[in-house]
Coordinates of C-alpha atoms in Angstrom, one line a residue:
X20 CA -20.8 -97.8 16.9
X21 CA -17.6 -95.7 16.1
X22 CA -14.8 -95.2 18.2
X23 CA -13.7 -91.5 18.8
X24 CA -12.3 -90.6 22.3
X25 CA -12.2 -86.7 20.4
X26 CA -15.7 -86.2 21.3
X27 CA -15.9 -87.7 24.7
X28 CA -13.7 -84.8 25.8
X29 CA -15.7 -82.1 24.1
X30 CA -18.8 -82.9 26.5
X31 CA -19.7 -82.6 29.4
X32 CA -22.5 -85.7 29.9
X33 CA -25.2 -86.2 31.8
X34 CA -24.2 -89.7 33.1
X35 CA -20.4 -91.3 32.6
X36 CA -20.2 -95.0 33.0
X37 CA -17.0 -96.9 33.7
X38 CA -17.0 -100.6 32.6
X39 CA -18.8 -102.1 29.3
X40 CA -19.9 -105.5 30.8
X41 CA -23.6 -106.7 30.8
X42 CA -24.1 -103.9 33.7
X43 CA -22.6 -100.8 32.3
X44 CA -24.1 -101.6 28.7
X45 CA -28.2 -102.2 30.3
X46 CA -27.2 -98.8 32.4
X47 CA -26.0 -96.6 29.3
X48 CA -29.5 -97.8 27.7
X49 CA -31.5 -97.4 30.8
X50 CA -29.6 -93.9 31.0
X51 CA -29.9 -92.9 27.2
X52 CA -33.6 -94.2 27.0
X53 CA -34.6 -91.8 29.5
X54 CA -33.1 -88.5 27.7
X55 CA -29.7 -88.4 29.3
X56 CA -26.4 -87.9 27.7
X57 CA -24.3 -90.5 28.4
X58 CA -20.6 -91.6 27.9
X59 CA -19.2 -95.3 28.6
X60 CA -15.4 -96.2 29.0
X61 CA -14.2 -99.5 29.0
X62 CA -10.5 -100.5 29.6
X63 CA -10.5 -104.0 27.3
X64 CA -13.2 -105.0 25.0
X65 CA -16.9 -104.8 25.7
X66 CA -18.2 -107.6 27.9
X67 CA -14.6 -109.8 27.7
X68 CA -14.2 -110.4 31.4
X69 CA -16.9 -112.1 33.9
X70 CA -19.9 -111.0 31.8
X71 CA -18.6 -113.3 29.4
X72 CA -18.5 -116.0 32.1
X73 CA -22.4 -116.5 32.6
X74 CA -23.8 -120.0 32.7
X75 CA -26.0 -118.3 29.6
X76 CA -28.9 -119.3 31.8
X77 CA -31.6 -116.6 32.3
X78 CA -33.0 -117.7 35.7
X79 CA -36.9 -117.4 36.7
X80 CA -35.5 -117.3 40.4
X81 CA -37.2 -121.3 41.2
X82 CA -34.5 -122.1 44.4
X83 CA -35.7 -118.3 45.6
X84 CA -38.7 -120.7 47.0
X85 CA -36.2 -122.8 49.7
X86 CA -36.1 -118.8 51.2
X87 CA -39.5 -117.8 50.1
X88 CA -37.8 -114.7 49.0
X89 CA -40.7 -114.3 46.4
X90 CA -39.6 -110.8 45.6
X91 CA -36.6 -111.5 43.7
X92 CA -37.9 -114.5 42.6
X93 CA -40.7 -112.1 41.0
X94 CA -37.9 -110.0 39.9
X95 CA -36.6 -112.7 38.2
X96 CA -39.3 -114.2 36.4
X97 CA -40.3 -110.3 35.4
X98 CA -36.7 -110.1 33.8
X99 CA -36.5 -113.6 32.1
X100 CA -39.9 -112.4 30.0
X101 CA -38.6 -109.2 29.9
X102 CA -35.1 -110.5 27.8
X103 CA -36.8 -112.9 25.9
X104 CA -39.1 -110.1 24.9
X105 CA -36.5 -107.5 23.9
X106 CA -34.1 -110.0 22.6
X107 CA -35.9 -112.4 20.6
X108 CA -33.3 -113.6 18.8
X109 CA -30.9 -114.0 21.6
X110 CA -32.7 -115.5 24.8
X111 CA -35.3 -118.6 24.3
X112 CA -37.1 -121.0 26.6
X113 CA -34.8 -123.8 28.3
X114 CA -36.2 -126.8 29.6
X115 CA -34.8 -128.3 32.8
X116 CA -35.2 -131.7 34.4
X117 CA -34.0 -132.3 37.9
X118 CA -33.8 -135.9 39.4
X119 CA -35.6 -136.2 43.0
X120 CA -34.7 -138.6 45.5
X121 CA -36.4 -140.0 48.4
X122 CA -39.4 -138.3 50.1
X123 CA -37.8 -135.5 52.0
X124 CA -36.9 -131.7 50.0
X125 CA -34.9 -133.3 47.0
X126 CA -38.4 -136.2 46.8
X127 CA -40.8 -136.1 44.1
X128 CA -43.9 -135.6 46.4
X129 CA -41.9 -131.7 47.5
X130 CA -40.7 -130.5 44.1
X131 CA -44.2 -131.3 43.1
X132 CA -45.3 -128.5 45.2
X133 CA -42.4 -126.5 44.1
X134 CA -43.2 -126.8 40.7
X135 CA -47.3 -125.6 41.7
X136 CA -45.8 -122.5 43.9
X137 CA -43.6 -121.3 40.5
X138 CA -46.5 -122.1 38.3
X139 CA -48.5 -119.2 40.3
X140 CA -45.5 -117.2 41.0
X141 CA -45.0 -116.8 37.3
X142 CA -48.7 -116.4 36.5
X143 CA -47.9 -113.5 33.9
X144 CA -44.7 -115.5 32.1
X145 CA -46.6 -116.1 29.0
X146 CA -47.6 -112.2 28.3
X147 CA -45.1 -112.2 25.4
X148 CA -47.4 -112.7 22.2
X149 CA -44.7 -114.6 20.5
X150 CA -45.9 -118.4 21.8
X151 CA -42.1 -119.4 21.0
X152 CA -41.6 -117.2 24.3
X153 CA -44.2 -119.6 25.9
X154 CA -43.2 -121.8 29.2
X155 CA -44.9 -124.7 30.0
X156 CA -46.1 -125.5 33.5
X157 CA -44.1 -127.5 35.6
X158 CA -44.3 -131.2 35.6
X159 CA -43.0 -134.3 37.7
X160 CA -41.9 -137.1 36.0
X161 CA -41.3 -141.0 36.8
X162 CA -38.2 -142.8 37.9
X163 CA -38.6 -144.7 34.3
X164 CA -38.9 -141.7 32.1
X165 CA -36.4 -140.2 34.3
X166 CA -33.5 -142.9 33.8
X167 CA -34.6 -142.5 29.6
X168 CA -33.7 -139.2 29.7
X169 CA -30.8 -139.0 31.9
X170 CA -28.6 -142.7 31.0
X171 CA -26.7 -143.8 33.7
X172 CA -28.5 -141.6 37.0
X173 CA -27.3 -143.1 39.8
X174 CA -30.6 -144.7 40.9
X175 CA -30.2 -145.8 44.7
X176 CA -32.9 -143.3 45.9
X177 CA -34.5 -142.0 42.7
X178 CA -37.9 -142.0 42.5
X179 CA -38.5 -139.6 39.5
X180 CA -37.9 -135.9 38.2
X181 CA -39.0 -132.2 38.1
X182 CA -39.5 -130.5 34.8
X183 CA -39.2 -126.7 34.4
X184 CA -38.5 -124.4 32.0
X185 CA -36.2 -121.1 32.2
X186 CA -34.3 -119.4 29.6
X187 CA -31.0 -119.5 27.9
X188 CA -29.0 -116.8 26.2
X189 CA -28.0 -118.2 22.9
X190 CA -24.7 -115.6 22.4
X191 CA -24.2 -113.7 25.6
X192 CA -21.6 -111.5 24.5
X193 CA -24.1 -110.2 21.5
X194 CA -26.6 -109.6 24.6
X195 CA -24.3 -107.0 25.9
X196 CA -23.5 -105.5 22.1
X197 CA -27.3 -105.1 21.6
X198 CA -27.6 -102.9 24.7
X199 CA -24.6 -100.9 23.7
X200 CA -25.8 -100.6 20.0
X201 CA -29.1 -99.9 21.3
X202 CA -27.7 -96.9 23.6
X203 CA -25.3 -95.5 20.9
X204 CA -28.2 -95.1 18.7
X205 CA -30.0 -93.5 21.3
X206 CA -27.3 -90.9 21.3
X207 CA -24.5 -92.6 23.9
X208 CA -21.0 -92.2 22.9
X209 CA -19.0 -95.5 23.8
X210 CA -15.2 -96.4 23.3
X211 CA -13.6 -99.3 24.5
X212 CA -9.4 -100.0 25.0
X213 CA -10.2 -96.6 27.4
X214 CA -8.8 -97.3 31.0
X215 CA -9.5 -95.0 33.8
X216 CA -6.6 -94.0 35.3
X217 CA -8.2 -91.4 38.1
X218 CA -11.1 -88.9 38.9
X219 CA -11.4 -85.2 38.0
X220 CA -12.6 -83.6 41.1
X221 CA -13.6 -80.1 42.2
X222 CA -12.8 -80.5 46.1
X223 CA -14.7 -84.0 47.3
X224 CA -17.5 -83.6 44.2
X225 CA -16.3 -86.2 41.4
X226 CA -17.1 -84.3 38.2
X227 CA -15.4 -86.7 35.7
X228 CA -12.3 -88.9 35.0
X229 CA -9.2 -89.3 33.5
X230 CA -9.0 -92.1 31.1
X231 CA -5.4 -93.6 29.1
X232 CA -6.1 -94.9 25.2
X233 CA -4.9 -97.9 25.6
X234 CA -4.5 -98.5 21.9
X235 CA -2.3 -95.4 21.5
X236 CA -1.3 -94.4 25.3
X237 CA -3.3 -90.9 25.3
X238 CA -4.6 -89.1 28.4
X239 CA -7.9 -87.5 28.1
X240 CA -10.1 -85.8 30.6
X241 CA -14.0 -87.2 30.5
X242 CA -16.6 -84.8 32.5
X243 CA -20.0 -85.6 33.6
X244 CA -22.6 -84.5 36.2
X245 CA -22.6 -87.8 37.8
X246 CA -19.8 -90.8 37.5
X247 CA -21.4 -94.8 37.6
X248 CA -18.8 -97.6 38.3
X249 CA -20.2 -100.7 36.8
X250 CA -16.5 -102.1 36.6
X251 CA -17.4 -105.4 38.2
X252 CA -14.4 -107.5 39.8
X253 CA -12.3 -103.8 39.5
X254 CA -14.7 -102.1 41.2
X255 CA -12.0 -102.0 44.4
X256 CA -9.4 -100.6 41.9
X257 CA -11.7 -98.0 40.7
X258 CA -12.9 -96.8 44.4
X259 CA -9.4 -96.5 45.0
X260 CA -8.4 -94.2 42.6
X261 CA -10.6 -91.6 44.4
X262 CA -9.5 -89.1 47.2
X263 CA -10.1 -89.3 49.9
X264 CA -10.9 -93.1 49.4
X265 CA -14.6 -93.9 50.4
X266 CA -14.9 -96.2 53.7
X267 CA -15.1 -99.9 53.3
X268 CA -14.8 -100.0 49.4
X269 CA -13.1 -103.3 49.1
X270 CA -15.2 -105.9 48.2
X271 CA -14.3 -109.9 48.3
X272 CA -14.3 -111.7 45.1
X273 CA -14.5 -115.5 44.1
X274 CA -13.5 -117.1 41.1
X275 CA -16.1 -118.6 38.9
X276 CA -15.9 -121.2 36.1
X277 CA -17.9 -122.4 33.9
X278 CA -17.2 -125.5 31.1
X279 CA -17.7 -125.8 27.5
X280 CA -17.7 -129.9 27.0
X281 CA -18.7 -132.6 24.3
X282 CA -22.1 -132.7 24.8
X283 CA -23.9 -134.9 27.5
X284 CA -27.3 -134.3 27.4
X285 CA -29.5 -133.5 24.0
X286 CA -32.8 -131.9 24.8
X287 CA -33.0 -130.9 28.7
X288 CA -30.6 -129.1 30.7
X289 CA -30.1 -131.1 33.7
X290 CA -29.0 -130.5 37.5
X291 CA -26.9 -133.0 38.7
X292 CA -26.7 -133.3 42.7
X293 CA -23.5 -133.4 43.9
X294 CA -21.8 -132.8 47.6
X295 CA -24.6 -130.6 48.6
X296 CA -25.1 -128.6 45.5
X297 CA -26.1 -129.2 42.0
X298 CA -24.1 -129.1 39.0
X299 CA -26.2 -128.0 36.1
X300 CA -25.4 -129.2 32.1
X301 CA -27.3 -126.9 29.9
X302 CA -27.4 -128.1 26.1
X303 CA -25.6 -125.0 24.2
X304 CA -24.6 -124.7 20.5
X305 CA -24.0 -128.3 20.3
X306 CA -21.8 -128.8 23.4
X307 CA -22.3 -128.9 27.4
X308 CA -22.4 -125.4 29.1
X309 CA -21.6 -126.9 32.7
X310 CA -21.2 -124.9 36.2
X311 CA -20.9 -122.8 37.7
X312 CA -17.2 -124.0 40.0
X313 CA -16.4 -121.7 42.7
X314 CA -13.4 -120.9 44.5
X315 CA -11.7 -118.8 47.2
X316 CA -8.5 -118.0 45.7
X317 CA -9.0 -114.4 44.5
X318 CA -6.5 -113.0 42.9
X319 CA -5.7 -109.3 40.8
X320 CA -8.5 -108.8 38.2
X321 CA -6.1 -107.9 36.0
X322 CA -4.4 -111.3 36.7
X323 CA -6.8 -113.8 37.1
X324 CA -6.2 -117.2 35.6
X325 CA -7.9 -120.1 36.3
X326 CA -5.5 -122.7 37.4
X327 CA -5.4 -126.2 35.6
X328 CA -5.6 -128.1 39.4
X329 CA -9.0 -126.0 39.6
X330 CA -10.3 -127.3 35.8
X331 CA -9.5 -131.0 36.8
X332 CA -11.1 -130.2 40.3
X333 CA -13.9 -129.5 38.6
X334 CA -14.0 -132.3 36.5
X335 CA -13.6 -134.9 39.0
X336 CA -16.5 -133.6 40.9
X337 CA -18.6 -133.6 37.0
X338 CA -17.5 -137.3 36.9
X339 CA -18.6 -138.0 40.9
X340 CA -21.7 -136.3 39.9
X341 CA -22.5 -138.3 36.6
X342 CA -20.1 -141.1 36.3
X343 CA -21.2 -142.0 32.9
X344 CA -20.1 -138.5 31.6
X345 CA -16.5 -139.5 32.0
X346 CA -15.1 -136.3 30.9
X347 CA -11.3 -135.7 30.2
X348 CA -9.1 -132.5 30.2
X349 CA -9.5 -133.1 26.7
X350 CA -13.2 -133.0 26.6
X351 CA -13.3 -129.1 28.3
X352 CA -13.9 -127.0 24.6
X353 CA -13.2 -123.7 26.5
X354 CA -13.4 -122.5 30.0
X355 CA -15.6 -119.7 30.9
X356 CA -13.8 -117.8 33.8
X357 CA -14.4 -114.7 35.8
X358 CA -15.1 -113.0 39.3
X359 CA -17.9 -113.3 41.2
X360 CA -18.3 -111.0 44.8
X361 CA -18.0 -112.5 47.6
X362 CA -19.5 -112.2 51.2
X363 CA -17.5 -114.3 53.2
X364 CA -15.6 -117.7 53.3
X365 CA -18.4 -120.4 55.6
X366 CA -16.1 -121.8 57.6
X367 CA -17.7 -124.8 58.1
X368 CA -16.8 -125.8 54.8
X369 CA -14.5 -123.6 52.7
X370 CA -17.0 -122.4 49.9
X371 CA -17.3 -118.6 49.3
X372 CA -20.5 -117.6 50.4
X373 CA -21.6 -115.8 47.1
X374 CA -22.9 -112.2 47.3
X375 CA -26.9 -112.6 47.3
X376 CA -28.4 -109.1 46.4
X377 CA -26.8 -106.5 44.0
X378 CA -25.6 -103.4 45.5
X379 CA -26.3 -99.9 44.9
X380 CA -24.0 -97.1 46.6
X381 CA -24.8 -93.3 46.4
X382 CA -21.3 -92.0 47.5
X383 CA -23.4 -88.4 48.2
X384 CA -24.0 -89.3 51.7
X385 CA -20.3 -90.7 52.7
X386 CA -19.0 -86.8 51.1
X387 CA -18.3 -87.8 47.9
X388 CA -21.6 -86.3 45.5
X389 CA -21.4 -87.6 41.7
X390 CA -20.1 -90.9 42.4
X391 CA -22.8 -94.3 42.3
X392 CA -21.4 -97.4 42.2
X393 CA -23.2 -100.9 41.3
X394 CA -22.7 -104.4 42.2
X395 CA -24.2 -107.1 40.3
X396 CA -24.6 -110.8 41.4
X397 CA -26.6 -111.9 38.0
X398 CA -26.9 -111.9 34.7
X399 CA -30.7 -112.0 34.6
X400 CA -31.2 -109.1 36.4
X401 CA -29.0 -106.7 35.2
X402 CA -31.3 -104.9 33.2
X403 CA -33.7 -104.5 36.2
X404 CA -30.6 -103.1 38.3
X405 CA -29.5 -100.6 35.8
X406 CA -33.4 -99.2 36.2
X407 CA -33.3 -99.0 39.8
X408 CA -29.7 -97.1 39.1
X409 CA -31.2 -94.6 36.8
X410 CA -34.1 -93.8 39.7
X411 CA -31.1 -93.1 41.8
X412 CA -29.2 -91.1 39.7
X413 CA -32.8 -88.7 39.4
X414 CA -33.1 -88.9 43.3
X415 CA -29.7 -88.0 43.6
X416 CA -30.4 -85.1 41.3
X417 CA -33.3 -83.9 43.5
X418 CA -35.3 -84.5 40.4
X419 CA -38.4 -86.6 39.4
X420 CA -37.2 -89.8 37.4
X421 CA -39.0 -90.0 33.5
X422 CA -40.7 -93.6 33.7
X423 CA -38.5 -96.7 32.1
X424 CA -39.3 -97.9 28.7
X425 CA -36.4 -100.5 28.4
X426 CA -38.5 -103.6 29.7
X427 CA -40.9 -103.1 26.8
X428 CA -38.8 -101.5 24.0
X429 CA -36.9 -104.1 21.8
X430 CA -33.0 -103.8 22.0
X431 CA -31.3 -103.6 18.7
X432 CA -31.9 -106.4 16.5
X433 CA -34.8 -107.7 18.6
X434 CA -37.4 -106.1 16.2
X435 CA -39.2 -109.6 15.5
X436 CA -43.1 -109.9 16.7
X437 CA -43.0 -113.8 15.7
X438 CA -39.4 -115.2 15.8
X439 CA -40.4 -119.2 14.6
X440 CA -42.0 -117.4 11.6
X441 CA -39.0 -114.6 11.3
X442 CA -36.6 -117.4 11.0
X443 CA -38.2 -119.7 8.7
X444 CA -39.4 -116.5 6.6
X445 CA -35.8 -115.7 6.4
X446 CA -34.2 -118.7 5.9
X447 CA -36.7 -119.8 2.6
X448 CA -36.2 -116.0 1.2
X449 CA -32.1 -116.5 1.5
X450 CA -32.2 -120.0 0.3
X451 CA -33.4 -118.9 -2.8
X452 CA -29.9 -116.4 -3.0
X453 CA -28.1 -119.4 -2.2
X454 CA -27.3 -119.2 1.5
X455 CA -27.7 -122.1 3.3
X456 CA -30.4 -122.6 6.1
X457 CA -27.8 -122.7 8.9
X458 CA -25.9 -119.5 7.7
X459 CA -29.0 -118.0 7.8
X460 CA -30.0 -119.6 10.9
X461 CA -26.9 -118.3 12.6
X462 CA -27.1 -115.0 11.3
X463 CA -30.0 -114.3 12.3
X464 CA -29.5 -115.9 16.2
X465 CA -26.5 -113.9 16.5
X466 CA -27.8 -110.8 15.0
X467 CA -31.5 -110.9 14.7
X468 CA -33.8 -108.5 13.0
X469 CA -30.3 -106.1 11.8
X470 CA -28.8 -109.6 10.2
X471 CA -29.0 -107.8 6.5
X472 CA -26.3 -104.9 7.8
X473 CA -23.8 -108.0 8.1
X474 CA -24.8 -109.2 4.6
X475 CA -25.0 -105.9 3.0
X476 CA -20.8 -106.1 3.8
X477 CA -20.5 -108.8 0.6
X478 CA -21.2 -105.8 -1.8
X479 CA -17.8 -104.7 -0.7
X480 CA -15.9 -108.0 -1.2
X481 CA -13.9 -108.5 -4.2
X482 CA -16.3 -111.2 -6.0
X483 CA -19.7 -111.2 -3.7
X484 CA -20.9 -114.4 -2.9
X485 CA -23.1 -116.7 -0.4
X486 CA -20.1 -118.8 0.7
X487 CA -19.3 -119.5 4.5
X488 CA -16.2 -117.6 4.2
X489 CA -17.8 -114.8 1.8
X490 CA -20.5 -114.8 5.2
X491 CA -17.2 -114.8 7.5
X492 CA -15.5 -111.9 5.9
X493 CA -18.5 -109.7 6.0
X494 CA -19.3 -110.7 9.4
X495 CA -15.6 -109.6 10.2
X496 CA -16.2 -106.0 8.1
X497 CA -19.1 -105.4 10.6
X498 CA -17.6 -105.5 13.5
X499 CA -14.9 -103.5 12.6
X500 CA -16.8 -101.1 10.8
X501 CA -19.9 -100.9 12.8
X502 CA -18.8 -102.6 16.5
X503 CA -15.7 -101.7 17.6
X504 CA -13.7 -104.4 17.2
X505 CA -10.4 -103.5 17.4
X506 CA -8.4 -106.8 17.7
X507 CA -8.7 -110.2 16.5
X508 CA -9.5 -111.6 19.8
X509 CA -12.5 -109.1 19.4
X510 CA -13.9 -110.9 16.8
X511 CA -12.9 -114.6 17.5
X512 CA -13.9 -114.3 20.9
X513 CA -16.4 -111.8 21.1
X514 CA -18.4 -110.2 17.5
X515 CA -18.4 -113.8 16.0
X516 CA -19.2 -117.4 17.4
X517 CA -16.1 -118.7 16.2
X518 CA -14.4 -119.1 19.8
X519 CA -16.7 -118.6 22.8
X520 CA -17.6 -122.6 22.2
X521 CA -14.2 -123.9 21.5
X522 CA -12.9 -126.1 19.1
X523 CA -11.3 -123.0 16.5
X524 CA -11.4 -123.0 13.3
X525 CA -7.2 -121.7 12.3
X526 CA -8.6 -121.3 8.5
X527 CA -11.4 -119.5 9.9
X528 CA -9.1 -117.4 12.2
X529 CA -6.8 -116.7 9.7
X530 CA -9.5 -115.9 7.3
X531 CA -10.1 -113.1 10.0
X532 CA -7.1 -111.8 10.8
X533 CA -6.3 -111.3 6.4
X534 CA -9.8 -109.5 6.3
X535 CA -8.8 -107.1 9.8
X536 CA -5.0 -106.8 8.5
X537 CA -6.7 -105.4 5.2
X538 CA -9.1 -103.3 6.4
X539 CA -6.9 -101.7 9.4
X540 CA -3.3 -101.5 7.7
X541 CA -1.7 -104.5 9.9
X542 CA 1.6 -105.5 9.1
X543 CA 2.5 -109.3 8.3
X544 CA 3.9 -109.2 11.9
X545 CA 1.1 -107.6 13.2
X546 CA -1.2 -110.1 12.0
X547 CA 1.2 -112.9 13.5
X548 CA 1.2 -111.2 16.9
X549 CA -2.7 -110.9 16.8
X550 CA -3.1 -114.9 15.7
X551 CA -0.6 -115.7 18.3
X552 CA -2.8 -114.0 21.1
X553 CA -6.0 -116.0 19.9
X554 CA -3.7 -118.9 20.3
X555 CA -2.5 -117.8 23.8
X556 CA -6.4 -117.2 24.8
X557 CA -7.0 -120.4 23.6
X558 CA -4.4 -122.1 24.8
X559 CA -5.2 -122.1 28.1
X560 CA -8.8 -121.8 27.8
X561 CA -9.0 -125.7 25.5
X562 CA -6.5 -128.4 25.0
X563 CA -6.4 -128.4 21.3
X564 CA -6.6 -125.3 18.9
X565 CA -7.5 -127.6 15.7
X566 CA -5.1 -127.1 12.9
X567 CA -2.3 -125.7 14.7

């Protein structure tokens, strides 16, 4: 993936998407599968806002059954075998307990049924060949086993548990990467730093935009047959920059926070009832993925903070929920944040009433023709949505849509029939080169069947080695070289796992910011300035930066 804003301006694509989050990247694949020429623009970093903000959980759509919406719980369950089969290396079975109480919904004898219903709901999960893809069926457990695996369950009421499985993303921001790598080498050209600042239009027919380089401040004109806002919580900013502005374009937004903790459960992620909703506490890289906190306070995108009263809010109702956890502000590794939209406040008690069904809006039939924009409300399903987008755009065209391939063809890195075997085949061939199992093991979790294009960078250190930090620097070569990273945040935060699970490394980070200085002409204060803004990020987002 290269960076050159010179060629966006010397086509004129097929498709132009704004925003480089989880749903502009599946739609510029989607797009670029089909045949279509396709530019993306995104004003920060590729999937650094709310995309990066997702629970990591790739949800088979089980609480659909309290609505018996089986449709999108079909979609659901259709997209979590879908991920896991296109991403191998990134998305892997989860397995959730869930304590039930008494003998009404929340009671044993009701998720028992539950469980049966999702079992034949999700009669095709196990398609994938690979049987590390596999879910088991659904199973109740007792109050006993229960209380063993969850210490310290408040057990007035408890008569057992409910074991499922769903997915989990292992690097979410690497998800969205792997559609964007797979779409550039499909032919899409991508830049991000490239902020739309308004619409090129020929009377009411949008026919491109007008995008600043952030990096250097440069206006360019970007023209396409057909404009796709997948800009997420700007999508009101975006809309707005049109004229005429389209009717009833502003959408409500929540906040939305997720926690990185020490970790409180090993094996099982776990929902935890609490005031009328549960809390779940996913086991992540080694820590506590915990949410998802919502609020009402929405603020400027471009300004959104969570606010400290907000983490400890959140904390308090963690504790209420699980006494023994007995977390601390000190115990929250990073916080997750981002916006979510919004339907409506319930005034009955506060809480945002969260967006249930994505939206797609053909602007042709409110006078404004080459305009679609696209509203997500999940993670899981974003792939799905940028599908039914592309049979849009077609339709919109007056032309017959080619069929999808993206639900069967693996994204980039995911080129691994057997991933147990992949792993361990990797990790004794490595060994024998001197790399340790768990470089190898992260490597290859992180980057999956392309891993060897990271390693191939030592050939251009200084004195080639196996070490961590030899690994580290070549890791930070790559995503210069072949991602797009264009600040150290970039690759802290984003390329790398060094800082999307807290607890930094400042060697590490410094490390990083040497090897990106080298390689992109910093200056000493430069550097400085960049450290100092992975500081600031993590600053608020942990209590500690260790080292500092």
């Amino acid at each position: 993936m290269k960076r050159n804003l010179a060629t966006l301006t010397q086509n004129i694509y097929d498709v132009l998407i704004i925003g480089g989050g989880i749903y502009g990247a599946s739609v510029a694949w989607e797009a670029s599968s089909r045949g279509l020429s396709v530019a993306l623009v995104e004003q920060s970093d590729f999937g650094g806002a709310t995309s990066a903000n997702s629970l990591k959980t790739i949800h088979g759509g089980l609480r659909y059954l309290q609505t018996a919406d089986l449709k999108r719980m079909r979609e659901s369950i259709s997209e979590r075998t879908n991920l896991m089969g296109i991403a191998p290396h990134l998305v892997h079975p989860l397995p959730v307990l869930i304590p039930t109480y008494g003998h009404t919904t929340k009671g044993k004898e009701a998720l028992s049924i539950a469980l049966k219903l999702n079992d034949l709901v999700s009669f095709d999960r196990n398609r994938l060949p690979d049987k590390q893809k596999h879910l088991p069926q659904g199973r109740v457990v007792s109050k006993t086993e229960c209380q063993q695996l969850i210490p310290g369950l408040t057990i007035e009421g408890l008569t057992g548990g409910a074991v499922f499985h769903d997915a989990q993303v292992y690097n979410s921001e690497r998800l969205t990467l792997a559609f964007l790598h797979s779409a550039v080498e499909a032919g899409a050209e991508i830049s991000n730093y490239t902020k739309v600042t308004g619409f090129l239009q020929q009377q009411n027919r949008i026919t491109g935009v007008i995008a600043t380089d952030v990096l250097t401040g440069n206006s360019v004109e970007i023209k396409a047959k057909t404009v796709i806002n997948t800009s997420g919580p700007w999508v009101n900013h975006v809309l707005g920059l049109v004229k005429p502005q389209p009717p009833q374009h502003q959408m409500r937004l929540a906040q939305a926070m997720n926690l990185i903790t020490r970790p409180l459960f090993d094996h099982y992620a776990v929902g935890l009832p609490g005031d009328g909703r549960f809390w779940f506490v996913s086991p992540w890289r080694g820590k506590s993925m915990i949410g998802t906190w919502q609020g009402i306070e929405s603020q400027n995108p471009d300004e959104f903070q969570i606010s400290e009263e907000s983490i400890q809010g959140f904390i308090n109702q963690i504790n209420e929920a699980y006494p023994p956890a007995q977390l601390t502000r000190e115990d929250v590794l990073f916080v997750h944040q981002g916006q979510l939209p919004c339907k409506e406040i319930d005034p009955k008690t506060g809480e945002p009433v969260m967006l249930k069904q994505y939206q797609i809006r053909d602007f042709t039939a409110e006078g404004l023709p080459g305009l679609i924009s696209v509203v997500g409300v999940k993670y899981t399903t974003a792939r799905d949505v940028a599908q039914k987008t592309l049979d849009q755009v077609f339709k919109s065209w007056g032309q017959k849509s080619p069929p999808s391939v993206s639900a069967n063809t693996p994204l980039y890195g995911g080129q691994i029939a057997d991933f147990s075997a992949f792993l361990q085949g990797e990790i004794t061939t490595k060994q024998s080169e001197g790399f340790t199992a768990e470089t190898i093991r992260s490597l290859v979790y992180n980057y999956g069947s392309v891993y060897q294009d990271v390693l191939g960078y030592l050939k251009q250190l200084p004195q080639p080695s196996s070490s961590d930090d030899a690994v580290l620097k070549a890791q930070v070569l790559y995503a210069v070289n072949d991602e797009m990273a264009q600040t150290l945040s970039d690759v802290v935060f984003r390329r790398t796992e060094l800082g999307s699970a807290g607890e930094l490394d400042e060697n590490s980070v410094q490390l990083c910011a040497e090897i990106m200085g080298d390689l992109l002409s910093w200056s000493s204060t430069k550097i400085q300035q960049e450290l100092q803004q992975v500081r600031n990020i993590s600053k608020h987002h942990t209590p500690v930066l260790s080292g500092v």
